[in-house]
Amino acid sequence: MQQAIAVLDSGVGGLTVAGEIMRQLPKEQILYFGDTARAPYGPRSTSEVLHFTKQIVDFLLLHRPKMIVLACNTATAAALEPIRSSVTIPVIGVIEPGARAAIKHTRSRTVGVIGTEGTIKSGAYVKALEDISPGIRVTGLACPAFVPLVEQGLYRTDSARRIVRESLAPLAGEQLDCLILGCTHYPFLSGFMSEAMGPRVKLINSADETAREISAVLYAGSMQNPSSEPPEHRFFCSGDPVLFGRIAEAWLRRPIDVTQVTGMLSKVR
Ligand code: DGL
């Protein structure tokens, strides 16, 4: 059996990263975990998000993956370093790739970042952007209304359009040329976001750059899947598997099989 790339998120948001991995690395098998019963992570404390992330990583390690992807900005901000130092396989987060992608695109060196309260409060994007490009101007905005819309499958509705427009209004006066979608759920709403921000602001989604980093790590470590059989991806969630499956199939445009994990998370630790 081939070794999978384990991908985790608080819910369906990490599917935006999983989809990009499937596109860029079609031979790789994905093991996905969405903690839908406990989403959103955004309003939770750093220690709680770290605790949940550790529980999920312990669960995923039972399946012997070759790599772990924290496809959640909130979990990356709270848990990337502690998880990296507790496991022996590569662990990849989404914040540094997102920051790199923005630096590639910005001309004005004035970048916006939207994310959960946890991600924005952590200052992780400001730090990642400053590390690469000192002196860059960064405006952060927490958008707590977005994740529940996506988790409930309401991301194509008129009320989603209105909520996106109202939530992004504080950025209207800023001279941004790039807006980092600093939450993996946000690409579900990117059509409404483009409408609200106008054509001069490029939306930066970290999924593409994250998949590229995964690819580089696989190649550097000669860890690519050697088989030419199509991979069988596996999906786990802690909440309603029907709702998860509906959103996942619509996003990934393929049929998927979802297993609900209940109770197991508390047992692994
Ligand atoms: N998708 C996640 C992120 O990138 C978490 C959203 C949430 O659960 O609040 O931050």
PDB file of C-alpha atoms and ligand atoms in Angstrom:
ATOM      1  CA  MET A   1       0.000   0.000   0.000  1.00  0.00           C
ATOM      2  CA  GLN A   2       1.346   3.440  -0.849  1.00  0.00           C
ATOM      3  CA  GLN A   3       1.959   5.994   1.853  1.00  0.00           C
ATOM      4  CA  ALA A   4      -0.474   8.883   1.843  1.00  0.00           C
ATOM      5  CA  ILE A   5      -0.176  12.621   2.352  1.00  0.00           C
ATOM      6  CA  ALA A   6      -2.260  13.439   5.428  1.00  0.00           C
ATOM      7  CA  VAL A   7      -4.198  16.702   5.164  1.00  0.00           C
ATOM      8  CA  LEU A   8      -6.119  18.234   8.050  1.00  0.00           C
ATOM      9  CA  ASP A   9      -8.403  21.173   8.655  1.00  0.00           C
ATOM     10  CA  SER A  10     -11.116  22.266  11.067  1.00  0.00           C
ATOM     11  CA  GLY A  11     -13.617  21.293   8.369  1.00  0.00           C
ATOM     12  CA  VAL A  12     -14.076  21.512   4.614  1.00  0.00           C
ATOM     13  CA  GLY A  13     -11.595  24.377   4.082  1.00  0.00           C
ATOM     14  CA  GLY A  14      -8.577  22.110   3.619  1.00  0.00           C
ATOM     15  CA  LEU A  15     -10.326  20.640   0.581  1.00  0.00           C
ATOM     16  CA  THR A  16      -9.152  23.733  -1.297  1.00  0.00           C
ATOM     17  CA  VAL A  17      -5.588  22.562  -0.600  1.00  0.00           C
ATOM     18  CA  ALA A  18      -6.399  18.865  -1.170  1.00  0.00           C
ATOM     19  CA  GLY A  19      -7.900  19.739  -4.577  1.00  0.00           C
ATOM     20  CA  GLU A  20      -4.722  21.528  -5.583  1.00  0.00           C
ATOM     21  CA  ILE A  21      -2.580  18.572  -4.415  1.00  0.00           C
ATOM     22  CA  MET A  22      -4.767  16.266  -6.554  1.00  0.00           C
ATOM     23  CA  ARG A  23      -4.253  18.565  -9.526  1.00  0.00           C
ATOM     24  CA  GLN A  24      -0.496  19.069  -9.174  1.00  0.00           C
ATOM     25  CA  LEU A  25       0.366  15.613  -7.819  1.00  0.00           C
ATOM     26  CA  PRO A  26      -2.268  13.263  -9.293  1.00  0.00           C
ATOM     27  CA  LYS A  27      -0.387  10.102  -8.311  1.00  0.00           C
ATOM     28  CA  GLU A  28      -0.381  10.902  -4.605  1.00  0.00           C
ATOM     29  CA  GLN A  29      -2.911   9.444  -2.197  1.00  0.00           C
ATOM     30  CA  ILE A  30      -4.602  11.841   0.234  1.00  0.00           C
ATOM     31  CA  LEU A  31      -5.862  11.049   3.688  1.00  0.00           C
ATOM     32  CA  TYR A  32      -8.103  13.948   4.693  1.00  0.00           C
ATOM     33  CA  PHE A  33      -9.447  14.839   8.110  1.00  0.00           C
ATOM     34  CA  GLY A  34     -12.012  17.623   8.636  1.00  0.00           C
ATOM     35  CA  ASP A  35     -12.859  18.337  12.275  1.00  0.00           C
ATOM     36  CA  THR A  36     -16.346  19.505  11.336  1.00  0.00           C
ATOM     37  CA  ALA A  37     -17.840  18.725  14.763  1.00  0.00           C
ATOM     38  CA  ARG A  38     -15.518  21.268  16.380  1.00  0.00           C
ATOM     39  CA  ALA A  39     -15.273  23.908  13.627  1.00  0.00           C
ATOM     40  CA  PRO A  40     -14.818  26.818  13.597  1.00  0.00           C
ATOM     41  CA  TYR A  41     -11.359  26.938  15.140  1.00  0.00           C
ATOM     42  CA  GLY A  42     -11.043  30.678  14.520  1.00  0.00           C
ATOM     43  CA  PRO A  43     -12.615  31.912  17.791  1.00  0.00           C
ATOM     44  CA  ARG A  44     -10.857  29.266  19.937  1.00  0.00           C
ATOM     45  CA  SER A  45      -7.751  29.815  22.057  1.00  0.00           C
ATOM     46  CA  THR A  46      -4.290  28.898  20.769  1.00  0.00           C
ATOM     47  CA  SER A  47      -3.956  26.113  23.347  1.00  0.00           C
ATOM     48  CA  GLU A  48      -7.290  24.569  22.354  1.00  0.00           C
ATOM     49  CA  VAL A  49      -6.432  24.640  18.634  1.00  0.00           C
ATOM     50  CA  LEU A  50      -3.045  23.111  19.442  1.00  0.00           C
ATOM     51  CA  HIS A  51      -4.723  20.361  21.485  1.00  0.00           C
ATOM     52  CA  PHE A  52      -7.231  19.530  18.709  1.00  0.00           C
ATOM     53  CA  THR A  53      -4.491  19.546  16.068  1.00  0.00           C
ATOM     54  CA  LYS A  54      -2.378  17.128  18.126  1.00  0.00           C
ATOM     55  CA  GLN A  55      -5.355  14.790  18.516  1.00  0.00           C
ATOM     56  CA  ILE A  56      -5.964  14.755  14.759  1.00  0.00           C
ATOM     57  CA  VAL A  57      -2.285  14.258  13.985  1.00  0.00           C
ATOM     58  CA  ASP A  58      -2.228  11.279  16.388  1.00  0.00           C
ATOM     59  CA  PHE A  59      -5.258   9.828  14.586  1.00  0.00           C
ATOM     60  CA  LEU A  60      -3.691  10.369  11.156  1.00  0.00           C
ATOM     61  CA  LEU A  61      -0.374   8.848  12.260  1.00  0.00           C
ATOM     62  CA  LEU A  62      -2.201   5.556  12.869  1.00  0.00           C
ATOM     63  CA  HIS A  63      -2.435   5.387   9.053  1.00  0.00           C
ATOM     64  CA  ARG A  64       1.345   5.860   8.635  1.00  0.00           C
ATOM     65  CA  PRO A  65       1.346   8.851   6.261  1.00  0.00           C
ATOM     66  CA  LYS A  66       4.590  10.109   4.738  1.00  0.00           C
ATOM     67  CA  MET A  67       3.796  13.774   5.324  1.00  0.00           C
ATOM     68  CA  ILE A  68       1.349  15.954   7.246  1.00  0.00           C
ATOM     69  CA  VAL A  69      -0.183  19.093   5.785  1.00  0.00           C
ATOM     70  CA  LEU A  70      -1.828  21.527   8.187  1.00  0.00           C
ATOM     71  CA  ALA A  71      -4.270  22.830   5.565  1.00  0.00           C
ATOM     72  CA  CYS A  72      -5.656  25.283   8.074  1.00  0.00           C
ATOM     73  CA  ASN A  73      -4.158  28.689   8.781  1.00  0.00           C
ATOM     74  CA  THR A  74      -5.494  28.780  12.343  1.00  0.00           C
ATOM     75  CA  ALA A  75      -3.878  25.399  13.087  1.00  0.00           C
ATOM     76  CA  THR A  76      -0.682  26.446  11.299  1.00  0.00           C
ATOM     77  CA  ALA A  77      -0.451  29.598  13.444  1.00  0.00           C
ATOM     78  CA  ALA A  78      -1.112  27.674  16.659  1.00  0.00           C
ATOM     79  CA  ALA A  79       0.563  24.328  16.067  1.00  0.00           C
ATOM     80  CA  LEU A  80       3.080  24.190  13.211  1.00  0.00           C
ATOM     81  CA  GLU A  81       6.244  24.347  15.316  1.00  0.00           C
ATOM     82  CA  PRO A  82       5.087  22.032  18.140  1.00  0.00           C
ATOM     83  CA  ILE A  83       3.800  19.428  15.638  1.00  0.00           C
ATOM     84  CA  ARG A  84       6.998  19.669  13.585  1.00  0.00           C
ATOM     85  CA  SER A  85       9.101  18.948  16.616  1.00  0.00           C
ATOM     86  CA  SER A  86       6.918  16.039  17.752  1.00  0.00           C
ATOM     87  CA  VAL A  87       6.900  13.886  14.580  1.00  0.00           C
ATOM     88  CA  THR A  88       9.588  12.439  12.312  1.00  0.00           C
ATOM     89  CA  ILE A  89       7.861  13.068   8.953  1.00  0.00           C
ATOM     90  CA  PRO A  90       7.722  16.443   7.148  1.00  0.00           C
ATOM     91  CA  VAL A  91       4.978  18.827   8.325  1.00  0.00           C
ATOM     92  CA  ILE A  92       3.849  21.606   5.996  1.00  0.00           C
ATOM     93  CA  GLY A  93       1.734  24.623   6.916  1.00  0.00           C
ATOM     94  CA  VAL A  94      -0.111  27.091   4.706  1.00  0.00           C
ATOM     95  CA  ILE A  95       1.014  30.486   6.033  1.00  0.00           C
ATOM     96  CA  GLU A  96       4.522  30.691   4.629  1.00  0.00           C
ATOM     97  CA  PRO A  97       3.416  29.523   1.154  1.00  0.00           C
ATOM     98  CA  GLY A  98       0.578  32.102   1.242  1.00  0.00           C
ATOM     99  CA  ALA A  99       3.009  34.858   2.190  1.00  0.00           C
ATOM    100  CA  ARG A 100       5.410  33.819  -0.580  1.00  0.00           C
ATOM    101  CA  ALA A 101       2.627  33.843  -3.160  1.00  0.00           C
ATOM    102  CA  ALA A 102       1.636  37.388  -2.137  1.00  0.00           C
ATOM    103  CA  ILE A 103       5.208  38.657  -2.343  1.00  0.00           C
ATOM    104  CA  LYS A 104       5.436  37.272  -5.876  1.00  0.00           C
ATOM    105  CA  HIS A 105       2.384  39.256  -6.949  1.00  0.00           C
ATOM    106  CA  THR A 106       2.519  42.560  -5.107  1.00  0.00           C
ATOM    107  CA  ARG A 107       3.904  45.595  -6.911  1.00  0.00           C
ATOM    108  CA  SER A 108       2.766  48.244  -4.420  1.00  0.00           C
ATOM    109  CA  ARG A 109       4.132  46.238  -1.438  1.00  0.00           C
ATOM    110  CA  THR A 110       0.811  46.885   0.279  1.00  0.00           C
ATOM    111  CA  VAL A 111      -0.872  43.609   1.057  1.00  0.00           C
ATOM    112  CA  GLY A 112      -4.145  42.736   2.765  1.00  0.00           C
ATOM    113  CA  VAL A 113      -4.711  39.559   4.764  1.00  0.00           C
ATOM    114  CA  ILE A 114      -8.095  38.199   5.754  1.00  0.00           C
ATOM    115  CA  GLY A 115      -8.398  35.247   8.108  1.00  0.00           C
ATOM    116  CA  THR A 116      -9.983  33.939  11.268  1.00  0.00           C
ATOM    117  CA  GLU A 117      -9.686  35.853  14.554  1.00  0.00           C
ATOM    118  CA  GLY A 118      -7.048  33.328  15.682  1.00  0.00           C
ATOM    119  CA  THR A 119      -4.891  33.757  12.583  1.00  0.00           C
ATOM    120  CA  ILE A 120      -5.115  37.552  12.502  1.00  0.00           C
ATOM    121  CA  LYS A 121      -4.482  37.853  16.263  1.00  0.00           C
ATOM    122  CA  SER A 122      -1.432  35.585  16.018  1.00  0.00           C
ATOM    123  CA  GLY A 123       0.316  38.029  13.673  1.00  0.00           C
ATOM    124  CA  ALA A 124       1.703  34.998  11.804  1.00  0.00           C
ATOM    125  CA  TYR A 125       1.160  36.509   8.341  1.00  0.00           C
ATOM    126  CA  VAL A 126       2.738  39.836   9.280  1.00  0.00           C
ATOM    127  CA  LYS A 127       5.765  37.932  10.559  1.00  0.00           C
ATOM    128  CA  ALA A 128       5.992  35.641   7.511  1.00  0.00           C
ATOM    129  CA  LEU A 129       5.656  38.595   5.096  1.00  0.00           C
ATOM    130  CA  GLU A 130       8.165  40.731   7.053  1.00  0.00           C
ATOM    131  CA  ASP A 131      10.648  37.838   7.165  1.00  0.00           C
ATOM    132  CA  ILE A 132      10.616  37.616   3.375  1.00  0.00           C
ATOM    133  CA  SER A 133      10.230  41.295   2.568  1.00  0.00           C
ATOM    134  CA  PRO A 134      11.082  43.694   5.428  1.00  0.00           C
ATOM    135  CA  GLY A 135       9.085  46.915   5.421  1.00  0.00           C
ATOM    136  CA  ILE A 136       6.116  45.488   3.486  1.00  0.00           C
ATOM    137  CA  ARG A 137       2.809  47.108   4.518  1.00  0.00           C
ATOM    138  CA  VAL A 138       0.220  44.631   5.786  1.00  0.00           C
ATOM    139  CA  THR A 139      -3.414  45.262   6.692  1.00  0.00           C
ATOM    140  CA  GLY A 140      -5.135  42.385   8.509  1.00  0.00           C
ATOM    141  CA  LEU A 141      -8.862  41.843   8.874  1.00  0.00           C
ATOM    142  CA  ALA A 142     -10.668  39.023  10.690  1.00  0.00           C
ATOM    143  CA  CYS A 143     -13.795  37.784   8.907  1.00  0.00           C
ATOM    144  CA  PRO A 144     -15.522  35.501  11.429  1.00  0.00           C
ATOM    145  CA  ALA A 145     -18.761  35.220   9.436  1.00  0.00           C
ATOM    146  CA  PHE A 146     -17.205  33.392   6.463  1.00  0.00           C
ATOM    147  CA  VAL A 147     -16.333  29.937   7.838  1.00  0.00           C
ATOM    148  CA  PRO A 148     -19.861  29.139   9.135  1.00  0.00           C
ATOM    149  CA  LEU A 149     -21.301  30.012   5.690  1.00  0.00           C
ATOM    150  CA  VAL A 150     -18.947  27.539   4.032  1.00  0.00           C
ATOM    151  CA  GLU A 151     -19.377  24.799   6.653  1.00  0.00           C
ATOM    152  CA  GLN A 152     -23.159  25.006   6.241  1.00  0.00           C
ATOM    153  CA  GLY A 153     -22.868  24.766   2.461  1.00  0.00           C
ATOM    154  CA  LEU A 154     -24.337  28.277   2.052  1.00  0.00           C
ATOM    155  CA  TYR A 155     -21.399  29.774   0.183  1.00  0.00           C
ATOM    156  CA  ARG A 156     -23.292  30.387  -3.087  1.00  0.00           C
ATOM    157  CA  THR A 157     -26.284  32.208  -1.607  1.00  0.00           C
ATOM    158  CA  ASP A 158     -27.332  35.866  -1.857  1.00  0.00           C
ATOM    159  CA  SER A 159     -26.808  36.297   1.856  1.00  0.00           C
ATOM    160  CA  ALA A 160     -23.221  35.017   1.447  1.00  0.00           C
ATOM    161  CA  ARG A 161     -22.681  37.658  -1.247  1.00  0.00           C
ATOM    162  CA  ARG A 162     -24.022  40.385   1.082  1.00  0.00           C
ATOM    163  CA  ILE A 163     -21.981  39.174   4.074  1.00  0.00           C
ATOM    164  CA  VAL A 164     -18.795  39.108   1.978  1.00  0.00           C
ATOM    165  CA  ARG A 165     -19.427  42.626   0.679  1.00  0.00           C
ATOM    166  CA  GLU A 166     -20.134  44.010   4.166  1.00  0.00           C
ATOM    167  CA  SER A 167     -17.221  42.190   5.819  1.00  0.00           C
ATOM    168  CA  LEU A 168     -14.675  43.387   3.261  1.00  0.00           C
ATOM    169  CA  ALA A 169     -15.921  47.006   3.278  1.00  0.00           C
ATOM    170  CA  PRO A 170     -13.246  48.134   5.817  1.00  0.00           C
ATOM    171  CA  LEU A 171     -10.572  47.338   3.197  1.00  0.00           C
ATOM    172  CA  ALA A 172     -12.107  49.635   0.578  1.00  0.00           C
ATOM    173  CA  GLY A 173      -9.920  52.661   1.405  1.00  0.00           C
ATOM    174  CA  GLU A 174      -6.654  50.703   1.513  1.00  0.00           C
ATOM    175  CA  GLN A 175      -4.324  50.816  -1.494  1.00  0.00           C
ATOM    176  CA  LEU A 176      -3.960  47.036  -1.717  1.00  0.00           C
ATOM    177  CA  ASP A 177      -2.959  45.234  -4.868  1.00  0.00           C
ATOM    178  CA  CYS A 178      -3.145  41.781  -3.243  1.00  0.00           C
ATOM    179  CA  LEU A 179      -5.452  40.192  -0.727  1.00  0.00           C
ATOM    180  CA  ILE A 180      -4.271  36.976   0.903  1.00  0.00           C
ATOM    181  CA  LEU A 181      -7.108  34.559   1.608  1.00  0.00           C
ATOM    182  CA  GLY A 182      -5.562  33.580   4.943  1.00  0.00           C
ATOM    183  CA  CYS A 183      -8.108  30.872   5.667  1.00  0.00           C
ATOM    184  CA  THR A 184      -8.457  27.758   3.567  1.00  0.00           C
ATOM    185  CA  HIS A 185     -12.250  28.051   3.641  1.00  0.00           C
ATOM    186  CA  TYR A 186     -12.202  31.396   1.819  1.00  0.00           C
ATOM    187  CA  PRO A 187     -11.613  30.193  -1.772  1.00  0.00           C
ATOM    188  CA  PHE A 188     -15.201  28.854  -1.607  1.00  0.00           C
ATOM    189  CA  LEU A 189     -16.264  32.526  -1.508  1.00  0.00           C
ATOM    190  CA  SER A 190     -13.696  33.892  -3.943  1.00  0.00           C
ATOM    191  CA  GLY A 191     -16.241  34.838  -6.639  1.00  0.00           C
ATOM    192  CA  PHE A 192     -18.036  37.152  -4.211  1.00  0.00           C
ATOM    193  CA  MET A 193     -14.702  38.416  -2.880  1.00  0.00           C
ATOM    194  CA  SER A 194     -13.490  39.415  -6.360  1.00  0.00           C
ATOM    195  CA  GLU A 195     -16.775  41.221  -6.894  1.00  0.00           C
ATOM    196  CA  ALA A 196     -16.385  43.087  -3.589  1.00  0.00           C
ATOM    197  CA  MET A 197     -12.698  44.000  -4.035  1.00  0.00           C
ATOM    198  CA  GLY A 198     -12.778  44.897  -7.728  1.00  0.00           C
ATOM    199  CA  PRO A 199     -10.398  43.949 -10.534  1.00  0.00           C
ATOM    200  CA  ARG A 200      -7.340  45.804  -9.192  1.00  0.00           C
ATOM    201  CA  VAL A 201      -6.959  43.532  -6.166  1.00  0.00           C
ATOM    202  CA  LYS A 202      -5.503  40.102  -6.862  1.00  0.00           C
ATOM    203  CA  LEU A 203      -6.815  37.385  -4.538  1.00  0.00           C
ATOM    204  CA  ILE A 204      -4.013  35.160  -3.266  1.00  0.00           C
ATOM    205  CA  ASN A 205      -4.894  31.623  -2.389  1.00  0.00           C
ATOM    206  CA  SER A 206      -2.159  29.654  -0.627  1.00  0.00           C
ATOM    207  CA  ALA A 207      -3.289  26.260  -2.003  1.00  0.00           C
ATOM    208  CA  ASP A 208      -1.299  26.511  -5.210  1.00  0.00           C
ATOM    209  CA  GLU A 209       1.976  27.478  -3.513  1.00  0.00           C
ATOM    210  CA  THR A 210       1.428  24.908  -0.728  1.00  0.00           C
ATOM    211  CA  ALA A 211       1.003  22.098  -3.276  1.00  0.00           C
ATOM    212  CA  ARG A 212       4.208  23.280  -4.952  1.00  0.00           C
ATOM    213  CA  GLU A 213       6.044  23.111  -1.639  1.00  0.00           C
ATOM    214  CA  ILE A 214       4.679  19.596  -1.028  1.00  0.00           C
ATOM    215  CA  SER A 215       5.919  18.590  -4.452  1.00  0.00           C
ATOM    216  CA  ALA A 216       9.395  20.043  -3.743  1.00  0.00           C
ATOM    217  CA  VAL A 217       9.625  18.194  -0.412  1.00  0.00           C
ATOM    218  CA  LEU A 218       8.524  14.895  -2.014  1.00  0.00           C
ATOM    219  CA  TYR A 219      11.100  15.230  -4.783  1.00  0.00           C
ATOM    220  CA  ALA A 220      13.909  16.331  -2.461  1.00  0.00           C
ATOM    221  CA  GLY A 221      13.303  13.282  -0.257  1.00  0.00           C
ATOM    222  CA  SER A 222      12.583  10.861  -3.155  1.00  0.00           C
ATOM    223  CA  MET A 223       9.220  10.274  -1.516  1.00  0.00           C
ATOM    224  CA  GLN A 224       6.980  10.338  -4.599  1.00  0.00           C
ATOM    225  CA  ASN A 225       4.497   7.544  -5.082  1.00  0.00           C
ATOM    226  CA  PRO A 226       6.186   5.044  -7.411  1.00  0.00           C
ATOM    227  CA  SER A 227       2.962   3.307  -8.475  1.00  0.00           C
ATOM    228  CA  SER A 228       1.011   4.307 -11.558  1.00  0.00           C
ATOM    229  CA  GLU A 229      -2.279   2.984 -10.128  1.00  0.00           C
ATOM    230  CA  PRO A 230      -4.769   5.835  -9.517  1.00  0.00           C
ATOM    231  CA  PRO A 231      -4.700   6.710  -5.793  1.00  0.00           C
ATOM    232  CA  GLU A 232      -7.666   5.984  -3.556  1.00  0.00           C
ATOM    233  CA  HIS A 233      -8.183   9.036  -1.396  1.00  0.00           C
ATOM    234  CA  ARG A 234      -9.768   8.649   2.030  1.00  0.00           C
ATOM    235  CA  PHE A 235     -11.873  11.238   3.844  1.00  0.00           C
ATOM    236  CA  PHE A 236     -12.694  11.418   7.542  1.00  0.00           C
ATOM    237  CA  CYS A 237     -14.771  13.987   9.397  1.00  0.00           C
ATOM    238  CA  SER A 238     -15.905  14.339  12.979  1.00  0.00           C
ATOM    239  CA  GLY A 239     -19.331  15.868  12.194  1.00  0.00           C
ATOM    240  CA  ASP A 240     -22.123  15.135   9.709  1.00  0.00           C
ATOM    241  CA  PRO A 241     -20.628  12.953   6.935  1.00  0.00           C
ATOM    242  CA  VAL A 242     -23.501  13.659   4.522  1.00  0.00           C
ATOM    243  CA  LEU A 243     -23.018  17.417   4.625  1.00  0.00           C
ATOM    244  CA  PHE A 244     -19.228  17.001   4.418  1.00  0.00           C
ATOM    245  CA  GLY A 245     -19.575  14.643   1.439  1.00  0.00           C
ATOM    246  CA  ARG A 246     -21.937  17.007  -0.382  1.00  0.00           C
ATOM    247  CA  ILE A 247     -19.578  19.977  -0.041  1.00  0.00           C
ATOM    248  CA  ALA A 248     -16.474  17.877  -0.824  1.00  0.00           C
ATOM    249  CA  GLU A 249     -17.973  16.332  -3.961  1.00  0.00           C
ATOM    250  CA  ALA A 250     -19.085  19.722  -5.248  1.00  0.00           C
ATOM    251  CA  TRP A 251     -15.636  21.243  -4.661  1.00  0.00           C
ATOM    252  CA  LEU A 252     -13.511  18.316  -5.847  1.00  0.00           C
ATOM    253  CA  ARG A 253     -15.908  17.325  -8.654  1.00  0.00           C
ATOM    254  CA  ARG A 254     -15.581  13.633  -7.939  1.00  0.00           C
ATOM    255  CA  PRO A 255     -17.468  11.082  -5.874  1.00  0.00           C
ATOM    256  CA  ILE A 256     -15.952  10.483  -2.451  1.00  0.00           C
ATOM    257  CA  ASP A 257     -16.435   8.152   0.448  1.00  0.00           C
ATOM    258  CA  VAL A 258     -16.569   9.723   3.920  1.00  0.00           C
ATOM    259  CA  THR A 259     -16.044   7.990   7.245  1.00  0.00           C
ATOM    260  CA  GLN A 260     -17.266   9.712  10.358  1.00  0.00           C
ATOM    261  CA  VAL A 261     -14.887   9.552  13.310  1.00  0.00           C
ATOM    262  CA  THR A 262     -16.619   9.970  16.639  1.00  0.00           C
ATOM    263  CA  GLY A 263     -15.097   9.410  20.042  1.00  0.00           C
ATOM    264  CA  MET A 264     -11.848   8.164  18.506  1.00  0.00           C
ATOM    265  CA  LEU A 265     -10.269  11.588  18.769  1.00  0.00           C
ATOM    266  CA  SER A 266     -10.520  11.638  22.530  1.00  0.00           C
ATOM    267  CA  LYS A 267      -9.274   8.036  22.713  1.00  0.00           C
ATOM    268  CA  VAL A 268      -6.043   8.600  20.805  1.00  0.00           C
ATOM    269  CA  ARG A 269      -4.607  10.786  23.521  1.00  0.00           C
TER     270      ARG A 269
HETATM  271  N1  DGL B   1      -9.811  26.693   7.456  1.00  0.00           N
HETATM  272  C1  DGL B   1      -9.227  27.202   8.624  1.00  0.00           C
HETATM  273  C2  DGL B   1      -8.177  28.235   8.416  1.00  0.00           C
HETATM  274  O1  DGL B   1      -7.540  28.226   7.390  1.00  0.00           O
HETATM  275  C3  DGL B   1     -10.025  27.292   9.882  1.00  0.00           C
HETATM  276  C4  DGL B   1     -11.268  28.049   9.899  1.00  0.00           C
HETATM  277  C5  DGL B   1     -11.986  27.900  11.209  1.00  0.00           C
HETATM  278  O2  DGL B   1     -12.261  26.769  11.602  1.00  0.00           O
HETATM  279  O3  DGL B   1     -12.278  28.924  11.846  1.00  0.00           O
HETATM  280  O4  DGL B   1      -7.915  29.034   9.260  1.00  0.00           O
END
